[in-house]
């Protein structure tokens, strides 16, 4: 089904681009003819339009039907013969955005067919201009059938604009290649061919620039990072597309810079060479469109887990060591000097100095790469499919206690029972977890570290179990680095998510996307916290007014029961939640970087998925603590809202 | 945890949450996705431990939020339930997955 879908898309894109490009070239030549041009090429293109329109629309409509059938089959999940029964097709056409766009575009195809019917053409500029605009809309509307249409939030419009620009400029350039090849094959005398080629290349240069710009925009949205470019199917397809584009641009540059001047000088062979290059460009263009057909049904790299294909990657970490810092600075100096030499040399046409500059640039780039290269693994840039939740962290903690404490110690700092006898000291994971990517930690736990006592754990541990350990290590390292020397929060650690219930109400989670209030999370234990809980319950109006949601959790089921019996009005804040929640948040209540300190009472202010402030212990004066909390919340609310931390979210 | 099955709207979060335990029977399953969904081909089904379907068969998109899919359920007896979803995002791609949750007293 995917093959049918991809090929129908590719053929359809190609047909729509061809028609638009053909019209754009006809428009451009007619517009310029007024001042300096011959009529021959313009008339030739006009004669060509009706048959071209008929075939490209026929191909376009046929492939649109194939696309519709294949889309109906994938959408409904039933085999093709059933999918094309009226009921399913009807639902697709009326009930989905794809269907509505499909119908509208079929209407546009009809309009184009009529506007370009033989008897209707050759009637001056208006009809041509009208058809060109309609064909542009027909092409641009394809953006609403792709990934851009499904983008979220404020970026959706930007993504659609970028995609529309990409389609239009690609169409104007690639679609104009067939008529150019035709003109080069038929036009006499040679000056007329020269004229047409020049005009085409003016349009093409403008288009290619806009094409590259919008292409960068699209890639930013859909790929998002360099590792994703190299480490996903989508990225690999995109690289192939870029390579073909480079070939096409080189051919175009050759045509413009070498062959067109020869043509202008009256060289007959140049016509043939130009025509051959144009046909080659068309072939490369068709390959590009084939890739586009596949890209449209491939998960965008930004949403896919990255599998890094190389044994090394570049990282700033080595630059923090003095042994590499100085050579690196030297390489940067050489690079700067070389670039200056290169630019100055090229300007003065002093080719020897320019060549030396170029060599310097290459050499310093190589040296820099070598200095900054660090080993990499397939999972280096992978993101965790296990979310950062209290459940995952507690699972990780349990596995860590079973498999790792003997060497790494119960606090993860490396001082386990067996550590003394090992040839290599076990790593301090609290520190290291902050210095390495989650994907690297994952790889080392799964596959061990060769030449050291660190064993491989896959098997016995499964992938999700290892990711849970990584999330646990992340929480240790976050907690340790978030607390300053005086016990204040110096960072904004991510808040692990959890689900809870309030008496008589449905289950909720800490981090719903639509929560605009701040949360005050109170981790309590009885009897210490009772007075504070009662005071918070009596102050709930005031907290509501400050747009703060108060939630109280405990690690003891008995305490939870006692608290709800003894706190009047506590139903709106006493959460029914797994004991994991209080246990995990206690990690963030350490006083001075000591990990795992389990305090009896602590309060956290949480905003946009991050811990923004904390208060340890039961307050001596409630009113003062509340004032403090409200002030803090007001400060935090003045900041622009931020998206929740990204690593909460790996698909 | 559901992994991407080859297309593009992924489960963001749900209530009852993936793998969680609830004490009160929920009236509705709520599933939030990472992209807007097409109501036409987006479904969610809930079944009990014996595999018997228990939801009311009324999956629908939230009026204000096209990323939120809901389905109602009758009062659920204590036990484990499995939620199976299959959704179509507006860029025409289908994803599916499932998770379970527990109801206790």
XYZ file of C-alpha atoms in Angstrom:
756
model
C 0.000 0.000 0.000
C 2.863 2.311 0.882
C 4.430 1.775 -2.542
C 1.186 2.762 -4.271
C 0.822 5.747 -1.970
C 4.380 6.974 -2.522
C 4.328 6.526 -6.284
C 0.892 8.096 -6.703
C 2.118 11.091 -4.702
C 5.323 11.351 -6.750
C 3.548 11.191 -10.122
C 0.959 13.685 -8.940
C 3.567 16.156 -7.682
C 5.518 15.870 -10.939
C 2.418 16.514 -13.075
C 1.336 19.549 -11.054
C 4.849 21.011 -11.136
C 5.182 20.480 -14.852
C 1.976 22.332 -15.684
C 2.852 25.229 -13.407
C 6.436 25.504 -14.700
C 5.249 25.424 -18.289
C 2.859 28.318 -17.588
C 5.448 30.296 -15.651
C 7.939 30.096 -18.500
C 5.275 31.090 -21.013
C 4.349 34.070 -18.822
C 7.951 35.110 -18.321
C 8.794 34.969 -22.025
C 5.625 36.850 -23.017
C 6.285 39.548 -20.456
C 9.860 40.092 -21.612
C 9.113 39.888 -25.311
C 7.496 43.305 -25.170
C 10.813 45.002 -24.680
C 13.579 43.063 -26.319
C 12.414 39.708 -27.460
C 11.597 37.712 -30.537
C 8.094 36.269 -30.958
C 9.171 32.811 -32.122
C 9.782 31.093 -28.765
C 6.700 32.683 -27.209
C 4.457 31.489 -30.009
C 6.010 28.018 -29.800
C 5.243 27.778 -26.100
C 1.686 28.984 -26.618
C 1.099 26.339 -29.260
C 2.426 23.740 -26.857
C 0.214 24.746 -23.916
C -3.097 23.006 -24.760
C -1.614 19.537 -25.350
C 0.695 19.920 -22.339
C -2.228 21.003 -20.169
C -4.315 18.060 -21.359
C -1.626 15.484 -20.618
C -0.475 16.914 -17.308
C -4.042 17.252 -16.057
C -4.864 13.725 -17.239
C -1.819 12.357 -15.421
C -2.611 14.520 -12.406
C -6.217 13.361 -12.136
C -5.368 9.688 -12.676
C -2.669 9.796 -10.000
C -5.003 11.741 -7.696
C -7.505 8.875 -7.879
C -4.776 6.315 -7.186
C -3.628 8.464 -4.242
C -7.179 8.715 -2.921
C -7.640 4.936 -3.100
C -4.347 4.216 -1.369
C -5.044 6.865 1.277
C -8.517 5.413 1.917
C -6.972 1.987 2.416
C -4.342 3.184 4.912
C -6.771 5.458 6.751
C -9.477 2.839 7.188
C -7.118 -0.086 7.636
C -9.103 -2.285 5.252
C -7.797 -3.861 2.015
C -7.875 -1.760 -1.154
C -10.951 -3.364 -2.794
C -13.026 -2.630 0.319
C -11.510 0.794 0.825
C -12.758 2.023 -2.547
C -16.350 1.187 -1.770
C -18.481 4.337 -1.714
C -18.939 4.400 2.033
C -15.239 4.537 2.934
C -14.362 6.858 0.047
C -17.209 9.136 1.089
C -15.921 9.345 4.644
C -12.424 10.155 3.396
C -13.673 12.825 0.987
C -16.103 14.560 3.310
C -14.716 13.744 6.717
C -11.016 14.489 6.431
C -8.890 17.509 5.577
C -7.139 15.408 2.945
C -10.491 14.683 1.275
C -11.612 18.291 1.275
C -8.340 19.461 -0.232
C -8.605 16.639 -2.774
C -12.053 17.762 -3.921
C -11.028 21.422 -4.129
C -7.980 20.535 -6.187
C -10.030 18.391 -8.547
C -12.185 21.479 -9.114
C -9.085 23.544 -9.882
C -7.937 20.905 -12.376
C -11.265 21.266 -14.204
C -10.961 25.049 -14.273
C -7.474 24.701 -15.730
C -8.630 22.235 -18.346
C -11.274 24.693 -19.545
C -9.041 27.749 -19.366
C -6.370 26.046 -21.436
C -8.693 24.383 -23.942
C -7.244 24.986 -27.449
C -9.891 27.436 -28.559
C -9.433 29.490 -25.428
C -5.698 30.074 -25.631
C -3.721 32.425 -27.738
C -5.978 35.202 -26.488
C -3.440 37.394 -24.859
C -2.044 37.709 -21.419
C -5.044 37.629 -19.125
C -6.002 34.046 -19.689
C -2.379 33.025 -19.348
C -1.970 34.953 -16.098
C -5.217 33.511 -14.737
C -4.226 29.937 -15.611
C -0.808 30.438 -14.047
C -2.333 31.579 -10.777
C -4.834 28.720 -10.730
C -2.054 26.231 -11.498
C -0.026 27.790 -8.654
C -2.868 27.299 -6.196
C -3.409 23.762 -7.543
C 0.245 23.035 -6.765
C 0.540 24.965 -3.482
C -2.566 23.346 -1.997
C -0.541 20.131 -1.793
C 1.025 21.613 1.351
C -2.255 20.889 3.150
C -1.942 17.166 2.405
C 1.457 16.833 4.081
C 3.261 17.073 7.373
C 2.961 20.850 7.560
C -0.822 20.628 7.923
C -0.435 18.561 11.074
C 1.978 20.905 12.784
C 0.962 22.151 16.195
C 0.461 25.614 17.532
C 1.885 28.893 16.269
C 4.431 27.169 14.037
C 1.774 25.663 11.868
C 1.357 28.786 9.739
C 5.102 29.271 9.377
C 5.435 25.686 8.292
C 2.638 25.980 5.745
C 4.072 29.191 4.291
C 7.476 27.572 3.993
C 5.992 24.515 2.346
C 3.915 26.580 -0.096
C 6.974 28.583 -1.089
C 8.922 25.375 -1.571
C 6.293 23.842 -3.839
C 5.842 26.996 -5.915
C 9.531 27.629 -6.485
C 10.262 23.962 -7.162
C 7.424 23.917 -9.675
C 8.488 27.118 -11.411
C 12.025 25.817 -11.819
C 11.674 22.076 -12.478
C 8.418 22.404 -14.392
C 9.993 24.888 -16.793
C 12.781 22.499 -17.734
C 10.715 20.434 -20.239
C 9.590 23.502 -22.252
C 13.163 24.813 -22.167
C 14.462 21.519 -23.529
C 11.769 21.725 -26.203
C 12.749 25.255 -27.193
C 16.424 24.312 -27.322
C 15.557 21.431 -29.632
C 13.339 23.365 -32.017
C 14.053 27.090 -31.968
C 15.694 28.753 -34.944
C 17.676 30.961 -35.274
C 20.195 30.448 -32.519
C 19.794 33.985 -31.127
C 16.221 33.208 -30.191
C 17.290 30.123 -28.267
C 19.903 32.233 -26.490
C 17.295 34.786 -25.551
C 14.902 32.168 -24.168
C 17.683 30.460 -22.212
C 18.728 33.754 -20.623
C 15.174 34.556 -19.576
C 14.719 31.080 -18.159
C 17.870 31.299 -16.138
C 16.831 34.614 -14.566
C 13.637 32.961 -13.323
C 15.558 29.850 -12.281
C 18.098 31.738 -10.151
C 15.349 33.500 -8.227
C 13.496 30.220 -7.767
C 16.494 28.194 -6.646
C 17.394 30.780 -3.989
C 13.866 30.771 -2.582
C 13.773 26.981 -2.930
C 16.875 26.571 -0.784
C 15.619 29.054 1.815
C 12.244 27.378 2.176
C 13.914 23.967 2.088
C 16.036 25.004 5.060
C 12.847 26.151 6.779
C 11.083 22.860 6.137
C 14.064 20.845 7.353
C 14.269 22.919 10.506
C 10.681 22.012 11.307
C 10.741 18.391 10.247
C 14.292 17.270 11.015
C 15.231 19.626 13.815
C 18.804 18.541 14.438
C 21.965 17.401 12.694
C 21.990 13.964 14.369
C 18.447 13.438 13.101
C 19.654 14.221 9.582
C 22.196 11.410 9.729
C 20.401 9.031 12.039
C 16.866 8.616 10.673
C 15.270 7.266 7.509
C 13.740 10.658 6.878
C 17.120 12.351 7.244
C 18.819 9.868 4.916
C 16.177 10.441 2.230
C 16.612 14.171 2.662
C 20.388 13.854 2.231
C 19.846 11.895 -0.993
C 17.521 14.642 -2.174
C 20.150 17.284 -1.341
C 22.820 15.362 -3.248
C 20.591 15.284 -6.345
C 19.848 18.970 -5.888
C 23.589 19.665 -5.799
C 23.987 17.824 -9.108
C 21.155 19.821 -10.623
C 22.531 23.127 -9.418
C 25.979 22.275 -10.769
C 24.478 21.511 -14.171
C 22.516 24.743 -14.031
C 25.636 26.707 -13.110
C 27.525 25.082 -15.984
C 24.711 26.059 -18.342
C 24.629 29.602 -17.111
C 28.328 30.363 -16.726
C 29.897 28.364 -19.562
C 27.376 27.254 -22.152
C 25.155 30.337 -22.395
C 28.089 32.663 -23.210
C 29.240 30.169 -25.863
C 25.730 30.092 -27.230
C 25.671 33.882 -27.347
C 28.903 33.716 -29.310
C 27.076 31.616 -31.900
C 28.461 28.198 -31.005
C 26.049 25.593 -32.452
C 27.413 22.764 -30.305
C 26.478 24.739 -27.235
C 22.781 24.314 -28.086
C 23.113 20.570 -28.067
C 25.140 20.562 -24.841
C 22.571 22.809 -23.180
C 19.740 20.583 -24.262
C 21.540 17.484 -23.009
C 22.203 19.098 -19.606
C 18.600 20.193 -19.371
C 17.425 16.636 -20.008
C 19.842 15.427 -17.317
C 18.397 18.000 -14.936
C 14.895 16.740 -15.718
C 15.997 13.177 -14.942
C 17.524 14.270 -11.607
C 14.389 16.299 -10.913
C 12.203 13.229 -11.426
C 14.358 11.339 -8.930
C 13.958 14.202 -6.464
C 10.186 14.072 -6.850
C 10.244 10.302 -6.318
C 12.036 10.892 -3.037
C 9.498 13.577 -2.157
C 6.759 10.984 -2.684
C 8.380 8.722 -0.109
C 9.253 11.538 2.323
C 5.590 12.446 2.595
C 4.739 9.076 4.106
C 7.855 8.794 6.289
C 7.900 9.818 9.952
C 9.591 13.217 10.127
C 13.033 12.872 11.659
C 12.161 15.291 14.438
C 9.682 12.710 15.750
C 11.748 9.616 15.246
C 14.319 8.065 17.508
C 17.797 8.685 16.093
C 20.151 5.787 15.295
C 23.565 7.403 14.900
C 25.427 5.705 12.015
C 29.018 6.770 12.775
C 31.602 5.622 15.323
C 32.368 9.229 16.263
C 30.610 12.495 16.712
C 31.646 16.067 17.483
C 31.330 17.376 21.007
C 32.438 20.403 23.007
C 33.404 18.220 25.961
C 37.048 17.754 24.835
C 37.390 21.541 24.558
C 37.008 21.759 28.316
C 40.316 19.957 28.827
C 43.422 22.116 28.619
C 45.229 19.479 26.541
C 42.833 20.153 23.669
C 41.952 23.749 24.421
C 45.218 25.244 23.170
C 45.521 23.248 19.950
C 41.880 24.101 19.306
C 42.499 27.818 19.770
C 45.474 27.538 17.402
C 43.322 25.798 14.794
C 40.710 28.550 15.123
C 43.403 31.217 14.577
C 44.750 29.427 11.516
C 41.202 29.127 10.203
C 40.552 32.847 10.640
C 43.829 33.795 8.937
C 43.165 31.351 6.106
C 39.675 32.657 5.465
C 41.095 36.190 5.273
C 43.783 35.029 2.846
C 41.219 33.162 0.775
C 38.830 36.099 0.488
C 41.547 38.682 -0.127
C 43.273 36.404 -2.648
C 40.054 35.723 -4.539
C 39.266 39.443 -4.659
C 42.633 40.415 -6.081
C 42.666 37.326 -8.257
C 45.880 36.316 -6.540
C 45.212 32.629 -7.001
C 48.275 31.390 -5.196
C 47.356 33.139 -1.949
C 43.737 32.033 -2.361
C 44.828 28.414 -2.781
C 47.007 28.639 0.308
C 44.035 30.116 2.166
C 41.795 27.299 1.012
C 44.356 24.710 2.101
C 44.585 26.420 5.504
C 40.813 26.363 5.921
C 40.643 22.670 5.064
C 43.585 21.801 7.316
C 42.256 23.700 10.316
C 38.776 22.240 9.794
C 40.296 18.767 9.782
C 42.351 19.490 12.879
C 39.281 20.879 14.668
C 37.221 17.843 13.720
C 39.954 15.540 14.972
C 40.271 17.395 18.268
C 36.542 17.506 18.948
C 35.738 13.966 17.826
C 34.449 11.698 20.580
C 33.335 8.090 20.348
C 29.657 7.710 19.529
C 27.204 4.839 19.574
C 24.033 4.054 17.681
C 21.971 5.271 20.647
C 24.019 8.399 21.392
C 21.239 10.723 20.227
C 18.352 8.409 21.009
C 15.661 9.815 23.240
C 13.997 7.753 25.898
C 10.725 6.077 24.988
C 10.122 5.837 28.746
C 8.759 9.140 30.022
C 10.302 10.986 32.943
C 7.735 9.940 35.549
C 7.927 9.043 39.210
C 6.958 5.496 38.233
C 9.878 5.187 35.828
C 12.290 6.688 38.371
C 11.188 4.309 41.113
C 11.437 1.347 38.708
C 14.936 2.525 37.843
C 15.860 2.902 41.488
C 14.695 -0.638 42.245
C 16.721 -2.081 39.337
C 19.714 -0.014 40.374
C 19.520 -1.394 43.911
C 19.509 -4.942 42.548
C 22.157 -4.703 39.834
C 24.413 -1.757 40.404
C 24.918 -0.783 44.033
C 27.621 -3.406 44.646
C 29.966 -1.325 42.529
C 28.427 2.122 42.173
C 27.214 2.433 45.774
C 23.700 3.013 46.997
C 23.959 6.742 46.321
C 25.430 6.185 42.839
C 28.674 8.002 43.589
C 30.887 4.980 42.992
C 31.724 3.740 46.480
C 30.020 0.344 46.465
C 30.994 -2.695 48.523
C 32.914 -4.328 45.672
C 34.455 -1.107 44.391
C 37.759 -1.416 46.239
C 38.655 -4.706 44.549
C 38.056 -3.485 41.018
C 40.822 -2.601 38.577
C 38.963 0.574 37.563
C 37.041 2.723 39.992
C 33.304 2.624 39.247
C 32.145 5.917 37.804
C 30.416 8.510 39.959
C 27.099 8.280 38.145
C 25.584 11.293 39.883
C 28.229 13.448 38.241
C 28.475 11.558 34.972
C 24.751 11.451 34.311
C 24.851 15.219 33.986
C 27.803 15.199 31.593
C 26.614 12.618 29.108
C 23.630 12.225 26.882
C 20.929 9.838 28.045
C 21.596 7.779 24.919
C 25.257 7.337 25.877
C 24.381 6.183 29.391
C 21.904 3.794 27.830
C 24.571 2.302 25.581
C 27.094 1.858 28.380
C 24.575 0.158 30.647
C 23.310 -2.079 27.861
C 26.696 -3.015 26.398
C 29.183 -2.377 29.212
C 32.530 -0.661 28.793
C 35.156 -2.816 27.138
C 38.371 -3.235 29.102
C 36.769 -2.208 32.409
C 34.781 -4.159 35.019
C 31.569 -2.415 33.909
C 29.427 -5.330 32.702
C 26.813 -5.389 29.941
C 23.225 -5.556 31.155
C 21.361 -6.258 27.948
C 20.426 -9.000 28.653
C 19.274 -9.497 31.456
C 17.613 -6.055 31.385
C 15.171 -5.043 28.670
C 15.295 -1.752 26.829
C 12.548 -0.068 28.875
C 14.210 -1.208 32.106
C 17.512 0.337 31.077
C 15.766 3.564 30.111
C 14.125 3.605 33.550
C 17.576 3.364 35.135
C 18.724 6.243 32.937
C 15.754 8.317 34.114
C 16.614 7.460 37.715
C 20.256 8.519 37.223
C 18.982 11.685 35.566
C 16.909 12.513 38.646
C 19.914 11.961 40.943
C 22.124 14.183 38.859
C 19.408 16.846 38.436
C 18.795 16.903 42.172
C 22.497 17.090 43.028
C 23.263 19.908 40.611
C 20.143 21.914 41.458
C 21.055 22.650 45.053
C 23.512 25.425 45.888
C 25.903 25.589 48.870
C 23.259 27.154 51.121
C 20.579 24.715 50.164
C 18.870 27.065 47.687
C 17.722 25.931 44.241
C 20.270 27.100 41.666
C 18.770 25.302 38.671
C 15.325 24.377 37.414
C 15.241 20.596 37.430
C 12.497 18.942 35.399
C 9.535 17.836 37.450
C 8.874 14.108 37.081
C 5.279 13.593 36.025
C 2.784 11.503 37.993
C -0.913 10.763 38.083
C -3.188 11.263 41.072
C -6.808 11.462 42.107
C -8.634 13.896 44.324
C -11.477 12.417 46.335
C -14.491 11.833 44.108
C -12.866 13.179 40.985
C -11.311 11.557 37.953
C -7.639 10.879 37.627
C -5.368 13.782 36.693
C -1.681 14.189 35.922
C 0.796 16.764 37.192
C 1.702 18.021 33.723
C -1.304 18.369 31.449
C -0.501 20.616 28.519
C -3.376 22.962 29.268
C -2.464 23.673 32.901
C -1.699 27.358 33.140
C -1.634 27.496 36.937
C 1.428 26.945 39.063
C 1.425 23.910 41.309
C 2.499 23.853 44.931
C 3.422 20.249 45.635
C 3.508 19.452 49.351
C 5.264 16.250 50.406
C 4.040 15.548 53.920
C 4.160 13.051 56.772
C 2.178 12.877 59.975
C 2.073 14.073 62.636
C 4.639 16.796 61.734
C 2.718 18.197 58.783
C -0.787 18.185 60.188
C -0.893 21.821 61.266
C 0.518 22.932 57.934
C -2.007 20.857 55.994
C -4.864 22.338 57.998
C -3.584 25.832 57.400
C -3.232 25.216 53.646
C -6.757 23.808 53.513
C -8.131 26.875 55.267
C -6.206 29.139 52.889
C -7.342 27.403 49.699
C -9.314 30.453 48.472
C -6.203 32.600 48.758
C -4.156 30.055 46.807
C -6.896 29.859 44.174
C -6.805 33.629 43.840
C -3.070 33.464 43.272
C -3.751 30.837 40.584
C -1.844 28.192 42.481
C -3.037 24.598 42.608
C -2.049 22.964 45.912
C -1.417 19.206 45.884
C -0.310 17.196 48.894
C 1.250 13.729 48.636
C 2.716 11.304 51.137
C 4.606 8.052 50.943
C 2.509 6.423 53.632
C -0.991 5.090 53.021
C -1.783 5.349 56.744
C -0.770 9.024 56.778
C -2.920 9.672 53.745
C -5.953 8.201 55.471
C -5.297 10.018 58.749
C -4.710 13.321 56.969
C -8.000 13.192 55.102
C -9.832 12.336 58.324
C -8.201 15.162 60.252
C -7.993 17.982 57.723
C -11.214 19.858 57.214
C -11.624 20.956 53.589
C -8.588 18.945 52.523
C -10.327 17.046 49.666
C -9.278 19.617 47.098
C -5.562 19.102 47.773
C -4.977 15.734 49.444
C -3.999 13.612 46.466
C -4.542 9.896 46.250
C -1.307 8.872 44.580
C 1.208 6.057 44.591
C 3.818 6.310 47.393
C 6.442 6.629 44.603
C 5.535 10.271 44.149
C 6.574 11.374 47.617
C 9.633 9.114 47.487
C 10.886 10.596 44.236
C 10.268 14.195 45.228
C 12.183 13.573 48.447
C 15.250 13.209 46.195
C 14.793 16.868 45.325
C 14.534 17.803 49.001
C 18.179 17.093 49.829
C 19.642 19.841 51.979
C 23.153 20.236 50.649
C 23.723 18.001 47.696
C 23.478 14.898 49.886
C 21.465 12.612 47.703
C 18.345 10.824 48.872
C 17.847 12.763 52.095
C 14.326 11.913 53.109
C 12.839 14.917 54.787
C 9.578 14.743 56.608
C 8.078 17.795 54.959
C 8.904 19.799 51.839
C 7.078 22.079 49.402
C 7.841 22.671 45.713
C 6.634 25.315 43.315
C 6.242 23.809 39.831
C 5.742 25.815 36.661
C 5.808 24.593 33.045
C 7.125 21.219 34.129
C 10.074 22.594 36.097
C 10.795 22.888 39.826
C 11.175 26.602 40.428
C 11.447 26.912 44.200
C 11.364 24.737 47.267
C 10.817 25.089 51.013
C 12.107 22.449 53.403
C 10.460 21.495 56.685
C 7.257 22.608 58.333
C 7.159 26.399 58.524
C 7.340 28.145 61.873
C 5.008 30.853 60.611
C 2.436 29.820 57.984
C 1.554 33.332 56.896
C 5.169 34.154 56.130
C 5.672 30.951 54.116
C 2.496 31.623 52.132
C 3.572 35.173 51.415
C 6.885 33.837 50.218
C 5.213 31.282 47.958
C 2.855 33.857 46.428
C 5.682 36.260 45.736
C 7.708 33.523 44.104
C 4.729 32.467 41.999
C 4.174 36.035 40.857
C 7.817 36.332 39.806
C 7.636 33.095 37.906
C 4.349 34.064 36.249
C 5.889 37.209 34.837
C 8.129 35.105 32.638
C 6.816 34.170 29.206
C 5.350 30.660 29.217
C 7.744 27.955 28.108
C 7.111 24.614 26.488
C 7.579 21.714 28.880
C 11.103 20.282 28.943
C 11.737 18.262 25.825
C 13.075 15.155 27.416
C 9.751 14.556 29.082
C 8.801 13.694 25.640
C 10.422 11.213 23.437
C 8.155 9.282 21.178
C 4.670 2.199 26.273
C 3.453 2.457 22.732
C 6.135 3.059 20.152
C 5.518 4.801 16.849
C 4.046 2.261 14.487
C 5.104 4.003 11.315
C 3.308 7.329 11.252
C 2.804 10.514 13.078
C 0.303 11.247 15.853
C 1.668 9.820 19.064
C -0.032 9.411 22.404
C 1.057 12.332 24.549
C -0.625 11.332 27.774
C -3.898 9.894 28.975
C -6.199 9.633 31.955
C -6.329 7.159 33.500
C -2.597 7.415 32.896
C -0.673 4.699 31.102
C 0.028 1.873 33.566
C -1.555 3.648 36.542
C -3.995 2.534 39.207
C -7.191 4.439 39.889
C -9.452 4.184 42.901
C -12.620 5.656 41.471
C -13.954 4.265 38.214
C -13.456 6.914 35.528
C -16.470 8.015 33.489
C -14.339 8.589 30.422
C -11.025 7.664 28.917
C -9.174 10.775 27.787
C -6.285 10.422 25.363
C -4.202 13.414 24.322
C -2.161 13.105 21.137
C 0.770 15.061 19.778
C -1.127 16.205 16.685
C -4.636 17.124 15.678
C -6.707 14.125 14.722
C -9.300 13.432 12.049
C -12.506 12.361 13.772
C -13.427 10.142 10.849
C -10.988 7.303 11.401
C -9.856 7.800 14.994
C -11.081 5.177 17.436
C -10.389 3.950 20.947
C -11.658 0.774 22.604
C -11.500 -0.421 26.185
C -11.630 -4.059 27.173
C -11.496 -5.870 30.503
C -9.114 -8.609 31.605
C -11.141 -11.288 29.823
C -10.913 -9.320 26.580
C -14.585 -8.289 26.614
C -15.204 -4.848 25.239
C -16.575 -2.499 27.883
C -16.606 1.008 26.409
C -19.796 2.688 25.194
C -18.603 2.809 21.590
C -18.775 6.580 21.349
C -15.213 7.732 20.652
C -15.147 11.418 19.793
C -12.857 14.398 19.526
C -13.122 17.156 22.088
C -14.894 20.248 20.707
C -12.213 22.718 21.659
C -9.144 20.518 21.311
C -8.690 18.299 18.272
C -5.796 16.495 19.948
C -8.059 15.066 22.681
C -9.940 11.834 21.988
C -12.444 10.546 24.543
C -14.638 7.477 24.975
C -17.130 6.827 27.794
C -17.218 3.747 29.950
C -19.813 2.431 32.412
C -18.773 2.100 36.075
C -15.834 -0.287 35.996
C -15.404 -3.153 38.446
C -11.959 -3.531 40.014
C -9.529 -5.191 37.624
C -7.135 -4.546 34.772
C -8.300 -2.792 31.620
C -6.691 -2.450 28.243
C -7.103 0.640 26.084
C -6.455 0.210 22.389
C -6.298 3.239 20.134
C -5.941 3.778 16.407
C -5.885 7.344 15.190
C -5.577 9.280 11.950
C -3.710 12.585 12.090
C -4.562 15.419 9.719
C -1.461 14.675 7.637
C -3.177 11.390 6.665
C -1.088 9.014 8.763
C -2.374 6.270 10.973
C -0.843 5.280 14.311
C -1.951 2.729 16.822
C -1.001 1.521 20.251
C -2.349 0.266 23.524
C -1.809 0.486 27.254
C -3.477 -0.744 30.384
C -4.536 0.591 33.766
C -5.972 -0.881 36.932
C -9.064 -0.083 38.941
C -8.977 -0.898 42.655
C -11.175 -0.078 45.571
